[in-house]
CSV table of C-alpha atoms in Angstrom, one decimal:
chain,number,residue,atom,x,y,z
A,1,UNK,CA,172.3,103.1,-81.1
A,2,UNK,CA,172.3,100.1,-78.6
A,3,UNK,CA,170.6,96.9,-79.6
A,4,UNK,CA,169.4,94.3,-77.1
A,5,UNK,CA,170.7,90.9,-78.1
A,6,UNK,CA,168.1,88.3,-78.5
A,7,UNK,CA,169.0,84.8,-77.0
A,8,UNK,CA,166.5,82.2,-78.1
A,9,UNK,CA,166.8,79.4,-76.2
A,10,UNK,CA,167.9,76.3,-78.4
A,11,UNK,CA,166.0,72.8,-78.2
A,12,UNK,CA,167.8,70.4,-76.2
A,13,UNK,CA,170.2,68.7,-78.9
A,14,UNK,CA,169.6,65.1,-78.6
A,15,UNK,CA,172.6,63.2,-76.9
A,16,UNK,CA,173.1,59.5,-75.8
A,17,UNK,CA,172.4,59.3,-72.3
A,18,UNK,CA,175.7,57.8,-70.4
A,19,UNK,CA,175.5,56.8,-67.1
A,20,UNK,CA,172.6,56.3,-64.2
A,21,UNK,CA,169.6,56.3,-65.8
A,22,UNK,CA,165.9,54.7,-65.5
A,23,UNK,CA,166.0,54.0,-69.6
A,24,UNK,CA,166.3,50.7,-70.4
A,25,UNK,CA,168.0,51.1,-73.3
A,26,UNK,CA,170.2,54.0,-72.3
A,27,UNK,CA,174.1,53.3,-72.5
A,28,UNK,CA,175.7,52.1,-69.4
A,29,UNK,CA,179.0,52.2,-68.4
A,30,UNK,CA,181.2,49.0,-67.9
A,31,UNK,CA,183.5,48.0,-65.1
A,32,UNK,CA,186.1,45.3,-65.0
A,33,UNK,CA,185.0,43.3,-61.8
A,34,UNK,CA,188.3,41.3,-60.5
A,35,UNK,CA,187.4,38.9,-57.7
A,36,UNK,CA,190.1,36.7,-56.0
A,37,UNK,CA,189.4,33.6,-54.0
A,38,UNK,CA,190.1,30.1,-53.1
A,39,UNK,CA,190.0,28.2,-56.2
A,40,UNK,CA,187.8,25.4,-54.8
A,41,UNK,CA,185.3,28.2,-54.3
A,42,UNK,CA,185.3,29.4,-57.9
A,43,UNK,CA,182.3,27.6,-59.4
A,44,UNK,CA,180.0,29.1,-56.4
A,45,UNK,CA,181.1,32.5,-56.6
A,46,UNK,CA,180.8,32.4,-60.9
A,47,UNK,CA,177.3,30.5,-60.2
A,48,UNK,CA,176.6,33.4,-57.8
A,49,UNK,CA,177.6,36.4,-60.0
A,50,UNK,CA,175.4,35.2,-62.6
A,51,UNK,CA,172.3,36.8,-60.2
A,52,UNK,CA,174.0,40.1,-61.2
A,53,UNK,CA,173.7,40.2,-64.9
A,54,UNK,CA,177.0,39.5,-65.4
A,55,UNK,CA,177.7,37.4,-68.7
A,56,UNK,CA,181.8,37.2,-68.9
A,57,UNK,CA,184.0,35.3,-66.5
A,58,UNK,CA,187.6,34.8,-67.3
A,59,UNK,CA,189.1,32.5,-64.9
A,60,UNK,CA,193.1,32.3,-64.0
A,61,UNK,CA,194.4,29.9,-61.9
A,62,UNK,CA,196.8,31.9,-59.3
A,63,UNK,CA,198.2,31.6,-55.9
A,64,UNK,CA,198.9,33.8,-53.0
A,65,UNK,CA,201.7,35.3,-51.9
A,66,UNK,CA,201.4,35.3,-47.9
A,67,UNK,CA,203.3,32.6,-46.4
A,68,UNK,CA,204.0,31.4,-43.1
A,69,UNK,CA,206.5,29.0,-42.3
A,70,UNK,CA,204.8,27.2,-39.2
A,71,UNK,CA,201.7,26.8,-41.6
A,72,UNK,CA,203.8,25.4,-44.3
A,73,UNK,CA,205.4,22.9,-42.0
A,74,UNK,CA,202.1,21.8,-40.5
A,75,UNK,CA,200.6,21.5,-44.1
A,76,UNK,CA,198.2,24.0,-43.5
A,77,UNK,CA,199.1,26.4,-46.4
A,78,UNK,CA,196.1,26.6,-48.7
A,79,UNK,CA,197.3,29.4,-51.4
A,80,UNK,CA,195.8,27.9,-54.3
A,81,UNK,CA,193.9,30.8,-55.4
A,82,UNK,CA,191.5,31.7,-58.8
A,83,UNK,CA,191.4,35.2,-60.3
A,84,UNK,CA,188.2,35.8,-62.0
A,85,UNK,CA,188.0,38.6,-64.4
A,86,UNK,CA,184.4,39.9,-64.9
A,87,UNK,CA,182.7,42.6,-66.8
A,88,UNK,CA,179.8,44.7,-64.9
A,89,UNK,CA,177.4,47.1,-65.4
A,90,UNK,CA,178.2,50.3,-63.5
A,91,UNK,CA,174.8,50.3,-61.8
A,92,UNK,CA,175.4,46.6,-60.8
A,93,UNK,CA,178.7,47.4,-59.1
A,94,UNK,CA,177.5,48.5,-55.5
A,95,UNK,CA,174.4,45.8,-55.0
A,96,UNK,CA,177.3,43.2,-56.3
A,97,UNK,CA,180.0,44.1,-54.1
A,98,UNK,CA,177.9,44.2,-51.2
A,99,UNK,CA,176.6,40.6,-51.8
A,100,UNK,CA,180.1,39.5,-52.3
A,101,UNK,CA,181.0,41.0,-49.5
A,102,UNK,CA,178.5,39.4,-47.2
A,103,UNK,CA,179.6,36.0,-48.7
A,104,UNK,CA,182.9,36.8,-47.9
A,105,UNK,CA,182.2,36.7,-44.3
A,106,UNK,CA,179.7,33.8,-44.3
A,107,UNK,CA,180.8,30.9,-46.4
A,108,UNK,CA,182.9,28.8,-45.1
A,109,UNK,CA,186.5,28.6,-46.7
A,110,UNK,CA,185.0,31.8,-48.9
A,111,UNK,CA,187.4,34.6,-47.7
A,112,UNK,CA,188.1,36.6,-50.8
A,113,UNK,CA,188.8,40.2,-52.4
A,114,UNK,CA,187.1,41.8,-55.0
A,115,UNK,CA,187.1,45.3,-56.6
A,116,UNK,CA,186.6,47.5,-59.9
A,117,UNK,CA,188.2,48.7,-62.5
A,118,UNK,CA,186.2,51.4,-64.8
A,119,UNK,CA,186.2,50.7,-68.3
A,120,UNK,CA,187.0,53.3,-70.9
A,121,UNK,CA,186.1,51.6,-73.9
A,122,UNK,CA,184.7,48.5,-75.7
A,123,UNK,CA,183.9,47.9,-79.5
A,124,UNK,CA,181.1,46.2,-81.4
A,125,UNK,CA,177.5,46.5,-80.6
A,126,UNK,CA,176.7,42.6,-80.0
A,127,UNK,CA,179.5,42.4,-77.8
A,128,UNK,CA,178.6,45.5,-75.4
A,129,UNK,CA,174.9,44.2,-75.4
A,130,UNK,CA,176.2,40.7,-74.2
A,131,UNK,CA,178.9,42.1,-71.6
A,132,UNK,CA,176.1,44.7,-70.3
A,133,UNK,CA,173.5,42.4,-70.7
A,134,UNK,CA,171.3,44.7,-72.6
A,135,UNK,CA,168.5,42.3,-73.5
A,136,UNK,CA,166.0,45.1,-74.8
A,137,UNK,CA,168.0,46.6,-77.5
A,138,UNK,CA,168.9,43.3,-78.3
A,139,UNK,CA,165.1,42.1,-79.0
A,140,UNK,CA,164.4,45.5,-81.2
A,141,UNK,CA,167.5,45.1,-83.1
A,142,UNK,CA,166.1,41.7,-84.4
A,143,UNK,CA,162.8,43.0,-85.3
B,1,UNK,CA,187.3,61.2,-59.7
B,2,UNK,CA,190.0,60.2,-56.5
B,3,UNK,CA,190.4,56.7,-56.2
B,4,UNK,CA,191.3,55.7,-52.5
B,5,UNK,CA,192.9,52.0,-53.7
B,6,UNK,CA,195.0,51.0,-57.0
B,7,UNK,CA,196.1,47.7,-58.6
B,8,UNK,CA,199.6,47.4,-59.2
B,9,UNK,CA,200.1,44.6,-62.0
B,10,UNK,CA,203.8,43.4,-62.5
B,11,UNK,CA,205.0,41.3,-65.3
B,12,UNK,CA,208.3,39.4,-65.0
B,13,UNK,CA,209.7,36.5,-65.8
B,14,UNK,CA,208.8,33.3,-64.2
B,15,UNK,CA,210.2,32.6,-60.9
B,16,UNK,CA,210.7,35.9,-59.6
B,17,UNK,CA,207.2,36.7,-58.0
B,18,UNK,CA,208.9,36.2,-54.6
B,19,UNK,CA,211.3,39.0,-55.4
B,20,UNK,CA,208.5,41.0,-56.6
B,21,UNK,CA,206.6,40.9,-53.2
B,22,UNK,CA,209.5,41.4,-51.0
B,23,UNK,CA,210.3,44.5,-52.8
B,24,UNK,CA,206.4,45.5,-52.5
B,25,UNK,CA,206.3,44.9,-48.8
B,26,UNK,CA,209.3,46.9,-48.1
B,27,UNK,CA,207.4,49.4,-49.9
B,28,UNK,CA,204.5,49.0,-47.4
B,29,UNK,CA,202.3,46.7,-49.3
B,30,UNK,CA,200.4,43.7,-47.6
B,31,UNK,CA,200.0,40.9,-49.9
B,32,UNK,CA,199.5,40.2,-53.3
B,33,UNK,CA,198.4,37.6,-56.1
B,34,UNK,CA,200.1,35.5,-58.7
B,35,UNK,CA,198.9,34.6,-62.1
B,36,UNK,CA,201.1,32.5,-64.5
B,37,UNK,CA,201.1,33.8,-68.1
B,38,UNK,CA,202.4,33.8,-71.4
B,39,UNK,CA,204.3,36.6,-73.0
B,40,UNK,CA,204.4,37.6,-76.0
B,41,UNK,CA,206.3,40.7,-78.0
B,42,UNK,CA,207.2,42.3,-81.3
B,43,UNK,CA,210.6,40.7,-82.5
B,44,UNK,CA,211.9,43.8,-84.4
B,45,UNK,CA,210.9,46.0,-81.1
B,46,UNK,CA,212.6,43.3,-78.9
B,47,UNK,CA,216.1,43.9,-81.2
B,48,UNK,CA,215.8,47.8,-81.4
B,49,UNK,CA,215.3,48.1,-77.7
B,50,UNK,CA,217.6,45.3,-76.9
B,51,UNK,CA,214.8,43.6,-74.3
B,52,UNK,CA,214.4,39.6,-74.6
B,53,UNK,CA,210.7,38.6,-73.7
B,54,UNK,CA,211.3,35.1,-72.0
B,55,UNK,CA,207.7,33.7,-72.7
B,56,UNK,CA,206.9,32.0,-69.2
B,57,UNK,CA,205.9,35.0,-67.2
B,58,UNK,CA,204.2,35.8,-63.7
B,59,UNK,CA,201.6,38.6,-63.2
B,60,UNK,CA,201.8,39.8,-59.7
B,61,UNK,CA,198.6,41.5,-58.9
B,62,UNK,CA,199.0,44.1,-55.7
B,63,UNK,CA,196.1,46.1,-54.1
B,64,UNK,CA,197.8,49.1,-52.5
B,65,UNK,CA,196.3,51.8,-51.0
B,66,UNK,CA,196.9,55.3,-53.1
B,67,UNK,CA,199.3,57.1,-50.8
B,68,UNK,CA,201.9,54.2,-51.5
B,69,UNK,CA,201.6,53.4,-55.2
B,70,UNK,CA,204.5,55.4,-56.1
B,71,UNK,CA,206.7,54.0,-53.5
B,72,UNK,CA,205.9,50.5,-54.4
B,73,UNK,CA,206.5,51.3,-58.3
B,74,UNK,CA,209.7,52.9,-57.3
B,75,UNK,CA,210.5,49.6,-55.4
B,76,UNK,CA,209.5,47.4,-58.1
B,77,UNK,CA,211.4,49.4,-60.8
B,78,UNK,CA,214.6,49.6,-58.5
B,79,UNK,CA,214.5,45.9,-57.5
B,80,UNK,CA,213.1,44.1,-60.3
B,81,UNK,CA,212.9,46.4,-63.4
B,82,UNK,CA,214.6,45.8,-66.7
B,83,UNK,CA,218.1,45.9,-65.8
B,84,UNK,CA,217.3,42.9,-63.5
B,85,UNK,CA,216.8,39.5,-64.8
B,86,UNK,CA,213.5,39.6,-63.4
B,87,UNK,CA,212.8,42.1,-66.4
B,88,UNK,CA,209.9,43.6,-64.4
B,89,UNK,CA,207.3,45.8,-66.3
B,90,UNK,CA,205.0,47.2,-63.9
B,91,UNK,CA,201.9,49.7,-63.9
B,92,UNK,CA,198.6,50.9,-61.6
B,93,UNK,CA,195.3,51.2,-62.7
B,94,UNK,CA,192.7,53.0,-60.6
B,95,UNK,CA,190.4,50.9,-58.2
B,96,UNK,CA,186.7,52.5,-57.8
B,97,UNK,CA,185.3,50.1,-55.6
B,98,UNK,CA,186.8,47.5,-53.0
B,99,UNK,CA,185.4,44.7,-50.7
B,100,UNK,CA,187.0,42.0,-48.7
B,101,UNK,CA,190.4,43.7,-48.5
B,102,UNK,CA,190.1,44.0,-44.3
B,103,UNK,CA,189.5,40.1,-44.4
B,104,UNK,CA,192.6,39.8,-47.6
B,105,UNK,CA,195.3,42.4,-45.1
B,106,UNK,CA,194.3,39.7,-42.2
B,107,UNK,CA,195.0,37.0,-43.9
B,108,UNK,CA,198.5,38.2,-45.2
B,109,UNK,CA,199.0,39.5,-42.2
B,110,UNK,CA,198.9,36.0,-39.9
């Protein structure tokens, strides 16, 4: 005798929503935004990045490797750079990079390069909330 | 997920960043950024592997097209690797988004 299997549709298990979503409390992925700019523009770009919900910046003095002998003789070499590491929420990456690209082309002596590297993990709820600028859950946790 | 660009980080002893860039340029890289750093290591591991870690370091950050990543890494391994006084360690990370690369490369090619 052949029996027909009845497959009941199980209710969806609650899962942590990760990635692009409109839920402000959802877990959002983070990326490392690396910005290389002229050192005298460091403060300008740090202030600019505050507009994109970036809370953590690490600034490292650096210098460029492009060297032209003639420019060196003329004293025109300005190879003092700053490398700025920033942690940014994934949903802010596109806006931020577009805005940075515009600044690279419009600010005098403000040329630079920016790129992102996806993060695979972090640890600590408070640290995550700080890095992702997730103020919604921080308020709730404080109640 | 495929990445069009990768960033190569090469950690070398102080004063070898020019050697790194020479090797990387031979393999097709355009320019890089040098960051000064200080190295630390596990003393027992240093003895076991017979490697000495000089504290003064330079980290050379080179953004490359994914297609030449292996060539650049090989060049760094051969020219400034652990057998060389530079004692270079190089690795690559995927880069998901890039802006400013054209202006950057223009400047380096000047």
